[in-house]
C-alpha positions as MATLAB code, in Angstrom:
seq = 'MGKRITIDPITRIEGHLRIDCEVDGGKVTKAWASGQMWRGVEKILLGHDARDAWTITQRICGVCTTVHAIASVRAVENALNMEIPLNAQYIRNLIITAHAIHDHIVHFYHLSALDWVDVTSALKGDPAKTAQLAESLSTWKGNSIHEFEQVKTRLGAFVGTGQLGIFTNGYWGHPAMKLSPEVNLLATAHYLQALDIQRKANKIVTVLGSKTPHIQNLAVGGVANPIALDSQSVLTVERLMAIKGWIDELADFVKNVYLVDVSAIGAFYSDWTKYGAGITDYLSVPDLPLDTKGTQFALPGGYIKGGDLASHHAIKAFGDPYFRDGVEESVKHSWYKGGKGALHPYKGETDPEYTDFEDNGKYSWVKSPTFYSRPAQVGPLARVLNMVAADHAPTKKYLQTVLDTVGSLAKTTIPVSALHSTIGRHAARAVSCAVQVDELDHQWSLLMANIAKGDTATFNKPVFPKGEVSGVGFHEAPRGVLSHWVVIKDGKIKNYQAVVPTTWNAAPRNESDTPGPYEAALLNNPVADPEKPLEVLRTVHSFDPCLACAVHVLDPESNEVVTVKVL';
ca = [
      -0.017   -0.243   -0.022;
       1.412    3.535   -0.827;
       1.582    6.360    1.093;
      -1.736    8.459    2.133;
      -1.765   12.125    1.621;
      -4.629   14.431    2.658;
      -4.775   17.960    1.262;
      -7.291   19.871    3.713;
      -8.395   22.280    2.680;
      -7.421   22.938   -0.757;
      -6.671   26.472   -1.108;
      -7.291   29.058   -4.097;
     -11.005   27.912   -4.697;
     -14.258   28.881   -3.346;
     -15.491   26.750   -0.394;
     -13.913   23.798    1.560;
     -12.556   20.974   -0.300;
     -10.713   17.980    0.852;
      -8.575   15.712   -1.423;
      -7.288   12.382   -0.258;
      -4.722   10.184   -2.274;
      -2.591    7.221   -2.224;
       0.598    7.540   -3.777;
       2.618    4.780   -4.884;
       5.936    4.737   -7.184;
       5.259    8.433   -7.556;
       2.051    8.599   -8.835;
      -1.435    8.791   -7.573;
      -3.070    5.190   -7.459;
      -6.397    5.996   -5.631;
      -8.295    9.553   -4.586;
     -11.243   10.766   -2.875;
     -12.770   14.065   -3.334;
     -14.612   15.380   -0.445;
     -16.698   18.431    0.280;
     -16.332   19.431    3.696;
     -19.315   22.315    4.214;
     -22.601   22.294    3.869;
     -25.525   24.746    3.220;
     -29.493   25.008    3.256;
     -30.980   27.030    0.357;
     -33.075   24.001   -0.998;
     -34.740   23.330    2.480;
     -34.893   27.504    2.967;
     -36.641   28.135   -0.053;
     -39.551   25.556    0.560;
     -43.180   27.635    0.887;
     -41.710   30.659   -0.408;
     -43.135   32.555   -3.356;
     -41.533   30.927   -6.420;
     -40.726   34.908   -8.003;
     -38.554   34.916   -4.692;
     -36.288   31.904   -5.552;
     -33.774   33.790   -7.620;
     -33.012   36.561   -4.871;
     -32.468   33.610   -2.258;
     -30.595   31.153   -4.587;
     -27.639   33.764   -5.517;
     -26.621   33.798   -1.683;
     -25.580   30.187   -2.245;
     -22.256   31.760   -3.121;
     -20.464   34.945   -2.745;
     -18.586   34.529   -6.056;
     -21.347   32.766   -8.402;
     -24.092   34.962   -7.629;
     -25.290   35.880  -10.835;
     -25.539   32.442  -12.376;
     -27.975   31.158   -9.604;
     -30.232   34.165  -10.289;
     -30.307   33.340  -13.815;
     -30.950   29.647  -13.465;
     -33.572   30.348  -11.028;
     -35.292   32.690  -13.008;
     -35.310   30.337  -15.887;
     -36.491   27.404  -14.120;
     -39.539   29.430  -12.810;
     -40.455   30.554  -16.250;
     -40.180   27.257  -17.587;
     -42.302   26.041  -15.231;
     -44.605   28.532  -16.483;
     -43.689   28.483  -20.129;
     -43.062   31.744  -20.366;
     -41.595   33.862  -22.932;
     -39.278   36.754  -22.245;
     -38.839   40.030  -24.123;
     -35.922   40.257  -26.672;
     -34.357   43.318  -24.802;
     -34.288   41.125  -21.287;
     -32.766   38.236  -23.379;
     -29.836   40.547  -24.436;
     -29.248   42.263  -21.220;
     -29.322   38.732  -19.126;
     -26.752   37.592  -21.936;
     -24.689   40.742  -21.486;
     -24.569   40.138  -17.571;
     -23.670   36.259  -17.364;
     -21.237   36.861  -20.294;
     -19.114   39.512  -18.703;
     -19.440   37.261  -15.419;
     -18.103   34.325  -17.390;
     -15.382   36.530  -18.712;
     -14.273   37.803  -15.344;
     -14.345   34.548  -13.697;
     -12.024   33.084  -16.503;
      -9.520   35.692  -16.256;
      -9.289   35.130  -12.380;
      -9.355   31.745  -12.689;
      -6.025   31.427  -14.711;
      -3.917   34.353  -13.531;
      -5.088   34.530   -9.808;
      -6.237   30.990   -8.682;
      -4.363   28.460  -10.914;
      -1.240   30.073  -12.739;
       0.829   29.849   -9.566;
       0.662   26.286   -9.886;
       2.761   26.456  -13.140;
       4.751   29.952  -12.772;
       7.379   30.178  -10.187;
       7.263   33.930   -8.896;
      10.468   33.982   -7.151;
      12.395   33.077  -10.352;
      10.940   36.026  -12.296;
      13.378   38.050   -9.804;
      16.425   36.645  -11.944;
      14.449   37.624  -15.387;
      16.100   40.063  -17.359;
      13.433   42.552  -18.576;
      14.934   43.258  -21.978;
      14.827   39.690  -22.780;
      11.476   39.262  -21.588;
      10.043   41.906  -23.731;
      11.718   40.525  -26.624;
      10.038   37.448  -25.960;
       6.637   39.064  -25.257;
       6.549   41.134  -28.362;
       7.713   38.177  -30.391;
       4.120   36.637  -29.353;
       1.732   39.561  -29.198;
       1.384   43.458  -29.724;
       0.060   44.047  -26.191;
       0.772   47.301  -24.939;
       1.756   46.148  -21.160;
       4.755   44.154  -22.835;
       7.543   46.673  -22.806;
      10.829   46.541  -21.106;
       9.615   49.630  -18.590;
       6.834   47.217  -17.744;
       8.672   44.402  -16.864;
      11.708   46.514  -14.796;
       8.604   48.016  -12.868;
       7.006   44.646  -11.836;
      10.488   43.311  -11.037;
      11.230   46.370   -8.882;
       7.858   45.685   -7.083;
       8.738   41.930   -6.878;
      12.148   42.726   -4.926;
      10.045   44.925   -2.741;
       7.946   42.570   -1.615;
      10.820   39.844   -1.082;
      12.798   42.752    0.640;
      10.396   42.699    3.342;
      10.936   39.238    4.333;
       7.612   38.198    2.596;
       6.258   37.552   -0.591;
       2.624   39.601    0.238;
       0.129   38.183   -2.262;
       2.464   35.376   -3.252;
       3.098   34.047   -0.010;
       1.657   30.715   -0.390;
       3.527   28.724   -3.261;
       5.592   25.555   -3.794;
       8.294   28.012   -5.159;
      11.239   26.257   -6.313;
       9.407   22.964   -6.694;
      11.273   20.286   -9.233;
       7.890   20.486  -11.282;
       8.136   24.114  -12.315;
       9.694   24.333  -15.783;
       9.523   28.066  -16.638;
      12.619   30.003  -17.340;
      12.953   33.325  -15.483;
      11.974   35.498  -18.074;
       8.695   33.656  -18.756;
       7.528   33.757  -15.051;
       8.639   37.443  -15.183;
       6.191   37.923  -18.040;
       3.433   35.556  -16.537;
       3.731   37.806  -13.057;
       3.530   40.863  -14.839;
       0.262   39.618  -16.533;
      -1.024   38.405  -13.409;
      -0.904   41.978  -11.854;
      -2.070   43.486  -15.048;
      -4.969   40.752  -15.025;
      -6.084   42.371  -11.528;
      -7.088   45.693  -13.379;
      -8.570   44.269  -16.290;
     -11.044   41.985  -14.443;
     -12.590   45.150  -12.955;
     -13.713   45.969  -16.561;
     -16.142   42.940  -16.819;
     -17.322   43.548  -13.053;
     -18.194   47.219  -13.934;
     -20.595   45.803  -16.943;
     -22.209   43.448  -14.298;
     -22.678   46.247  -11.954;
     -24.165   48.881  -14.347;
     -26.482   46.435  -15.905;
     -27.451   44.255  -12.662;
     -27.369   47.396  -10.387;
     -24.874   46.043   -8.159;
     -22.459   42.899   -7.907;
     -21.958   40.464   -6.168;
     -25.608   39.651   -6.071;
     -27.416   41.508   -8.957;
     -30.736   43.428   -8.265;
     -32.151   43.627  -11.748;
     -33.857   40.305  -12.501;
     -37.391   39.180  -12.100;
     -39.450   36.138  -13.251;
     -40.470   37.273  -16.822;
     -37.640   39.531  -17.776;
     -35.489   42.309  -16.012;
     -36.214   45.344  -14.102;
     -33.968   47.779  -16.434;
     -36.360   50.466  -17.750;
     -34.995   51.796  -21.223;
     -35.160   55.249  -21.980;
     -33.403   57.478  -24.237;
     -33.937   60.664  -22.579;
     -33.743   59.937  -18.882;
     -30.527   59.593  -16.810;
     -31.940   57.554  -14.058;
     -32.247   54.271  -16.470;
     -30.542   52.601  -19.179;
     -29.401   55.131  -21.501;
     -27.238   55.194  -24.580;
     -24.844   56.943  -22.444;
     -24.102   54.095  -20.014;
     -24.391   51.337  -23.112;
     -21.777   53.073  -24.754;
     -19.392   52.990  -21.387;
     -20.153   49.051  -21.681;
     -18.867   49.150  -25.043;
     -15.616   50.904  -24.026;
     -15.066   48.073  -21.264;
     -15.880   45.300  -23.544;
     -12.996   46.761  -26.142;
     -10.595   46.469  -23.351;
     -11.602   43.091  -22.385;
     -11.180   41.721  -25.893;
      -7.734   43.389  -26.050;
      -6.564   41.607  -22.983;
      -8.355   38.185  -23.859;
      -7.029   38.033  -27.333;
      -3.699   39.560  -26.986;
      -2.425   38.214  -23.533;
      -4.746   35.315  -21.971;
      -4.698   33.424  -25.110;
      -0.924   33.931  -25.973;
       0.026   33.133  -22.260;
      -1.739   30.033  -22.015;
      -0.594   28.624  -25.296;
       3.086   29.514  -24.246;
       2.446   27.816  -20.776;
       0.891   25.036  -22.584;
       3.981   24.510  -24.615;
       6.636   24.370  -21.935;
       4.365   22.159  -20.285;
       3.396   19.988  -23.196;
       3.973   16.731  -21.114;
       0.772   17.586  -19.116;
      -1.289   16.577  -21.792;
      -0.796   12.823  -20.563;
      -2.272   13.853  -17.281;
      -5.738   14.603  -15.900;
      -8.025   13.358  -18.573;
     -10.413   11.485  -16.183;
     -14.143   11.194  -17.139;
     -14.095   11.938  -21.039;
     -18.339   11.895  -21.263;
     -18.823   16.042  -21.602;
     -21.994   17.661  -20.913;
     -22.858   21.331  -21.796;
     -26.069   23.394  -22.381;
     -26.849   25.982  -24.930;
     -26.698   29.459  -23.958;
     -27.183   33.149  -24.784;
     -30.766   32.984  -26.189;
     -31.646   34.977  -29.101;
     -35.161   34.553  -29.150;
     -38.268   35.111  -26.561;
     -39.105   31.355  -26.179;
     -35.212   30.019  -25.665;
     -35.215   28.042  -28.774;
     -32.604   29.760  -30.714;
     -28.705   29.926  -29.100;
     -25.715   32.025  -29.861;
     -23.734   29.038  -28.047;
     -24.818   25.515  -28.634;
     -24.468   22.980  -26.093;
     -24.948   18.950  -26.164;
     -23.465   15.931  -24.837;
     -20.214   13.678  -25.815;
     -19.842   10.055  -24.698;
     -16.318    8.820  -24.157;
     -14.418   11.507  -25.775;
     -15.771   10.311  -28.914;
     -16.967   13.957  -31.124;
     -18.937   12.148  -33.417;
     -20.904   10.921  -30.530;
     -21.974   14.670  -30.024;
     -25.909   14.918  -29.156;
     -27.119   18.576  -29.136;
     -29.444   19.934  -26.295;
     -31.618   22.420  -28.538;
     -34.063   24.399  -25.865;
     -34.928   25.181  -22.398;
     -36.678   22.228  -21.175;
     -35.281   19.807  -23.910;
     -36.404   16.655  -22.723;
     -33.018   14.870  -23.488;
     -31.552   17.231  -20.739;
     -34.653   17.122  -18.591;
     -35.164   13.509  -18.328;
     -31.410   12.628  -18.086;
     -30.397   13.998  -14.893;
     -30.167   12.014  -11.440;
     -28.354   12.542   -8.391;
     -27.286    9.856   -5.780;
     -26.340    9.953   -2.204;
     -25.058    6.441   -1.406;
     -21.439    8.157   -0.724;
     -22.765   11.499    0.547;
     -23.678   12.312    3.938;
     -27.473   12.462    3.564;
     -30.248   10.049    4.142;
     -30.730    7.723    1.452;
     -31.323    4.021    0.350;
     -33.670    4.855   -2.650;
     -31.256    5.015   -5.391;
     -30.369    7.906   -7.751;
     -33.286   10.417   -7.482;
     -34.270   12.728  -10.512;
     -34.068   16.296   -9.029;
     -37.704   17.165   -9.135;
     -37.904   14.239   -6.380;
     -34.533   15.025   -4.709;
     -34.010   15.160   -1.209;
     -31.313   16.362    0.879;
     -31.725   15.082    4.509;
     -28.263   15.234    6.385;
     -26.956   12.246    7.592;
     -23.159   12.883    8.888;
     -21.412    9.698    9.708;
     -17.342   10.217    9.209;
     -14.972    9.987    6.489;
     -15.732    6.293    5.111;
     -13.185    5.439    2.267;
     -15.461    2.749    0.756;
     -18.818    4.444    2.525;
     -19.823    8.108    2.900;
     -17.452   10.703    2.757;
     -18.717   13.952    1.311;
     -21.733   16.396    1.534;
     -21.239   16.866   -2.348;
     -24.182   14.451   -3.973;
     -23.148   12.457   -6.860;
     -25.033   13.579  -10.405;
     -25.144   11.463  -13.685;
     -26.419   11.881  -16.832;
     -28.325    8.789  -18.091;
     -26.593    6.838  -15.216;
     -23.157    7.843  -16.282;
     -20.720   10.478  -14.652;
     -19.961   13.633  -16.633;
     -17.138   16.221  -16.664;
     -18.888   19.565  -17.189;
     -16.795   23.023  -17.370;
     -14.777   25.093  -20.562;
     -13.727   21.659  -21.725;
     -16.746   20.245  -22.377;
     -18.116   23.511  -23.602;
     -15.479   23.894  -26.260;
     -15.336   20.148  -27.178;
     -19.499   20.116  -27.493;
     -19.352   23.521  -30.099;
     -16.556   21.942  -31.893;
     -18.751   19.182  -32.479;
     -21.522   21.184  -33.472;
     -19.326   22.774  -36.026;
     -19.402   26.165  -34.105;
     -16.933   28.407  -36.111;
     -15.686   30.757  -33.625;
     -14.793   28.046  -31.164;
     -13.018   25.938  -34.242;
     -11.416   29.502  -35.027;
      -9.953   30.118  -31.402;
      -9.075   26.314  -30.812;
      -6.867   26.251  -33.787;
      -4.976   29.295  -32.958;
      -3.946   27.909  -29.602;
      -3.020   24.567  -30.851;
      -1.206   26.114  -33.560;
       0.760   28.339  -31.121;
       1.376   25.812  -28.689;
       2.686   23.525  -31.482;
       4.970   26.110  -32.704;
       6.385   26.750  -29.410;
       6.527   23.182  -28.817;
       7.767   22.343  -31.982;
       5.281   19.650  -32.526;
       1.906   18.837  -33.755;
      -0.877   19.142  -30.813;
      -3.797   17.482  -31.903;
      -7.530   18.144  -30.464;
      -7.278   14.903  -28.147;
      -4.803   16.696  -26.417;
      -7.417   18.576  -24.554;
      -8.376   15.580  -22.517;
      -5.793   16.581  -19.848;
      -5.158   18.927  -16.790;
      -3.526   21.456  -18.977;
      -6.221   20.894  -21.891;
      -8.827   22.502  -19.399;
      -6.965   25.424  -19.275;
      -6.538   26.048  -22.914;
     -10.137   25.228  -23.476;
     -11.037   28.027  -20.789;
      -9.021   30.624  -22.617;
     -10.504   29.567  -26.125;
     -14.105   29.824  -24.447;
     -13.406   33.039  -23.233;
     -12.018   34.283  -26.151;
     -15.249   33.129  -27.896;
     -17.381   35.046  -25.181;
     -15.601   37.923  -25.629;
     -16.734   38.156  -29.217;
     -20.154   37.368  -28.113;
     -20.358   40.128  -25.480;
     -19.768   42.473  -28.115;
     -22.284   40.749  -30.377;
     -25.188   40.974  -27.799;
     -24.377   44.795  -26.809;
     -25.054   45.147  -30.866;
     -28.331   43.099  -30.767;
     -29.262   45.233  -27.895;
     -28.474   48.432  -29.254;
     -30.169   47.541  -32.818;
     -33.495   46.113  -30.955;
     -33.581   49.438  -29.140;
     -33.138   51.498  -32.427;
     -36.263   49.651  -33.599;
     -38.484   51.313  -30.823;
     -38.683   48.370  -28.610;
     -38.223   48.891  -25.164;
     -40.201   46.300  -23.199;
     -37.916   44.328  -20.499;
     -40.794   42.287  -18.701;
     -43.555   39.998  -18.968;
     -46.131   39.622  -15.992;
     -46.008   35.735  -14.902;
     -49.179   34.250  -14.142;
     -49.157   31.523  -11.465;
     -52.022   28.728  -11.989;
     -53.618   26.487   -9.439;
     -52.185   23.438   -8.767;
     -48.725   21.858   -9.433;
     -46.191   22.716  -12.064;
     -42.624   22.256  -12.432;
     -39.835   23.449  -14.671;
     -35.891   23.371  -14.964;
     -33.886   26.165  -15.900;
     -30.346   25.719  -16.913;
     -26.987   27.999  -17.506;
     -23.912   27.243  -18.983;
     -21.759   28.932  -16.136;
     -18.123   29.484  -16.190;
     -17.468   26.522  -14.567;
     -20.122   24.308  -16.222;
     -23.442   23.223  -16.432;
     -25.790   24.787  -13.857;
     -29.241   23.612  -13.235;
     -32.190   24.568  -11.047;
     -35.294   22.520  -10.582;
     -38.420   23.497   -8.867;
     -41.877   22.107   -8.437;
     -44.632   24.665   -7.741;
     -47.685   24.387   -5.918;
     -50.147   27.265   -5.967;
     -47.612   29.780   -6.554;
     -45.410   28.126   -3.880;
     -42.124   26.376   -3.721;
     -43.249   22.539   -2.875;
     -39.545   21.001   -3.726;
     -35.994   22.818   -5.230;
     -32.862   21.228   -6.066;
     -29.726   23.029   -7.663;
     -27.350   21.035   -9.423;
     -24.171   23.093  -10.040;
     -21.220   22.489  -12.074;
     -18.924   21.548   -8.879;
     -21.430   18.879   -7.642;
     -20.817   17.146  -11.136;
     -17.054   17.543  -11.244;
     -16.223   17.118   -7.412;
     -18.632   14.291   -7.110;
     -18.146   11.333   -4.981;
     -18.426    8.037   -6.261;
     -21.840    7.314   -7.431;
     -24.536    4.480   -7.199;
     -22.554    2.188   -9.080;
     -19.281    3.187   -7.175;
     -17.754    5.025  -10.021;
     -15.277    7.815   -9.119;
     -16.428   11.466  -10.029;
     -14.429   13.654  -12.569;
     -11.888   15.030   -9.942;
     -11.432   11.644   -8.296;
     -10.697   10.070  -11.817;
      -8.591   12.822  -13.006;
      -6.173   12.618  -10.491;
      -5.377    8.665  -11.020;
      -1.814    8.290  -12.376;
      -0.836   12.036  -11.706;
       2.748   12.102  -10.848;
       3.853   13.420   -7.410;
       7.493   13.974   -7.236;
       7.189   15.114   -3.298;
       4.389   13.788   -1.299;
       5.014   16.540    1.013;
       4.476   19.106   -1.503;
       1.969   17.782   -3.678;
       2.069   20.369   -6.313;
       0.766   17.892   -9.186;
      -2.626   17.284   -7.132;
      -3.365   20.757   -6.933;
      -2.486   21.429  -10.754;
      -4.987   18.917  -11.735;
      -7.907   19.925   -9.166;
      -7.422   23.471   -9.734;
      -7.839   23.096  -13.487;
     -11.514   22.403  -13.002;
     -11.971   25.687  -11.207;
     -13.653   24.164   -7.888;
     -16.558   26.243   -6.219;
     -17.645   24.080   -3.134;
     -19.967   26.472   -1.787;
     -22.190   25.868   -4.505;
     -22.004   22.311   -4.712;
     -23.421   21.407   -0.990;
     -26.697   21.415    0.524;
     -28.998   21.812    3.443;
     -29.777   23.557    6.561;
     -32.601   23.220    9.198;
     -35.265   26.172    8.659;
     -35.873   25.883   12.332;
     -32.207   26.844   13.038;
     -31.993   23.648   14.787;
     -28.494   22.125   15.082;
     -28.506   19.408   12.193;
     -25.379   17.691   12.405;
     -22.195   17.922   14.766;
     -18.746   17.864   12.933;
     -15.753   17.145   15.266;
     -13.014   18.758   13.631;
      -9.611   16.934   14.471;
];
C-alpha cells in the first residue's frame, strides 16, 4: 500500500474541499474528493413565493451569484412556459457573459497560474529579454521593457520585506516548475495587469445588474431595467456606450494576453497533456438565447460520450426532454439519508446524515449527479468540445489558434485529443473566453439594434396557475452546466434542487461506485514530493472548484442538524 496524503483544505478555490490520495511509485493510485461544508438553500426555499427564489438562490455563493439568479428565474419561467422580451434576453446575456469573462481571467491568473509559474524565479528574469519574448508573441501594450522593470522592482520590494505579500503561499522552487526566469517574469507581470482588467467585466455586471455580487435587476418574466433614451436615471445610451468601451478593453486583453499566455505555458508543460483526463463524457448546455422562447442560442450545447466528438448529441432548447430526463443524483457516498437509489431532481431530497470520512462509505457533502446513469465532466472543456462537435465556427477558429501556437513553440503537432488533460482544461477555458468576449460585443450590438427599432419592453408579468407545475432552468456557467429544478404548487415552492457544476465535477463515487471526475482525473498523476503535492493541485485547480455551490442543507428552524468534530 502506498503513502496516503490528505490536502485539507484545498486553497485558491471557493469553499472547503478535501482531497485524499494514495501515492505509490511516484503517482496517484486512488483518490477521494470530499466537500467539507454544507448549506441549506433548498430547504430555505420551501414554501416561498416562486418569484423570490432567484434572490435567495444567488446567496448560495459569494462568487457565483449571478449564475444562480439566472438559472432560478429560468426554472420558474420554464414551469410557467413563459416567453421573455428580447431586450431582457440581451441584457441577461450581457450580464452572464461579462461574469464568465471575469471568472475565466481570475481563475487562470489568480487562482491557478501559480501552480505553473514560479514567482520567485521572476526576480532572475532579464526585462529586456522578457520584452523581446513578449513582443514576439503579441502586440499587447503592457509588454514593454519599462513595464517588466517596474514589475521586477515591485516583486523585489515584496521579497525585501521578508515576505511575498500576495504570493506568500506557493511551492516556489518545486522541481515540477519548468519555466525560465523570463517567462516567469512575463506571467507575473500579466498576473498584476489582470487584477485591473478583471474590474472592467465587473463594471458591466454592476451597471446592468444594479450591483455585484448579488445582482438586483432580475425578475421572473424579464429584467427590471427600464430603457429610455431621454432619462439619466435608467439604462441610457450613455451607459451602454461606457459598457462598449469596457468590452473593447476586455477583448484586447483576452486575445493579446490570456490566449497567448495559456499557449506559451501549455507549450512548456506539453507533457501535462498526458495527465488529468479522467471522465471523458462531456456535458454542456446551450446558452445566450436569441429569441423570446429560448429555442435559438448563440452558443450550442450537448453531450459527448467517451471523448468521441462524433457521438455529440445536441441539447436544443430550454426544457429539452433529452436534458430534463437524463439527470439524477445519488447520495450513496454522501452525508445524506438515502437508500432510494439515484433520484431525479424533481424528487430530490437533502436530509443530512453525517457519519465520518469512510473510504468505502460516505465521505462528502457533495451529491453524485449522473447523465443517463453515467458521470459526466462539465466546464469549459466540455463546452468547447461540444461546440467544436456542433461545428461552431468561432470556437474552431480560436481552438486552432491555440493549438497552432502551442505546436509552434513546442515544435510539434498538438491534436485536439490533447485537450483531454489537465493543461487541456486551461486551453479550453481560454478558447471559451475568447469566444465569449466576441459574443459579449455581439449581444451589445443586438441590444442597441433592438432599442433602435423602438422596442423598449423588458418584462412580461408571470401568471401562476392553481395546482402543481414544475420546471428546469439551465445555464452554461463559467464552471459548466448549472441547473435549477423547481416544483411549484399554487405559486409556492414545493421542492427545489440545484445541480451545480462543481457537484458534477467534485462528485464522490456514484450509485455504481464509479469515481467522480476529480477522482478519476487524479489517477496516475505524478507526485514528485508527497510533502509538496503540487501536481495534485494542478489537476484539481484546472476544474476551478466552487464547493460553496456544490453542497446542500440547513434546518429552517435553526436547530442543530449535525455536529462535525474537527480533529
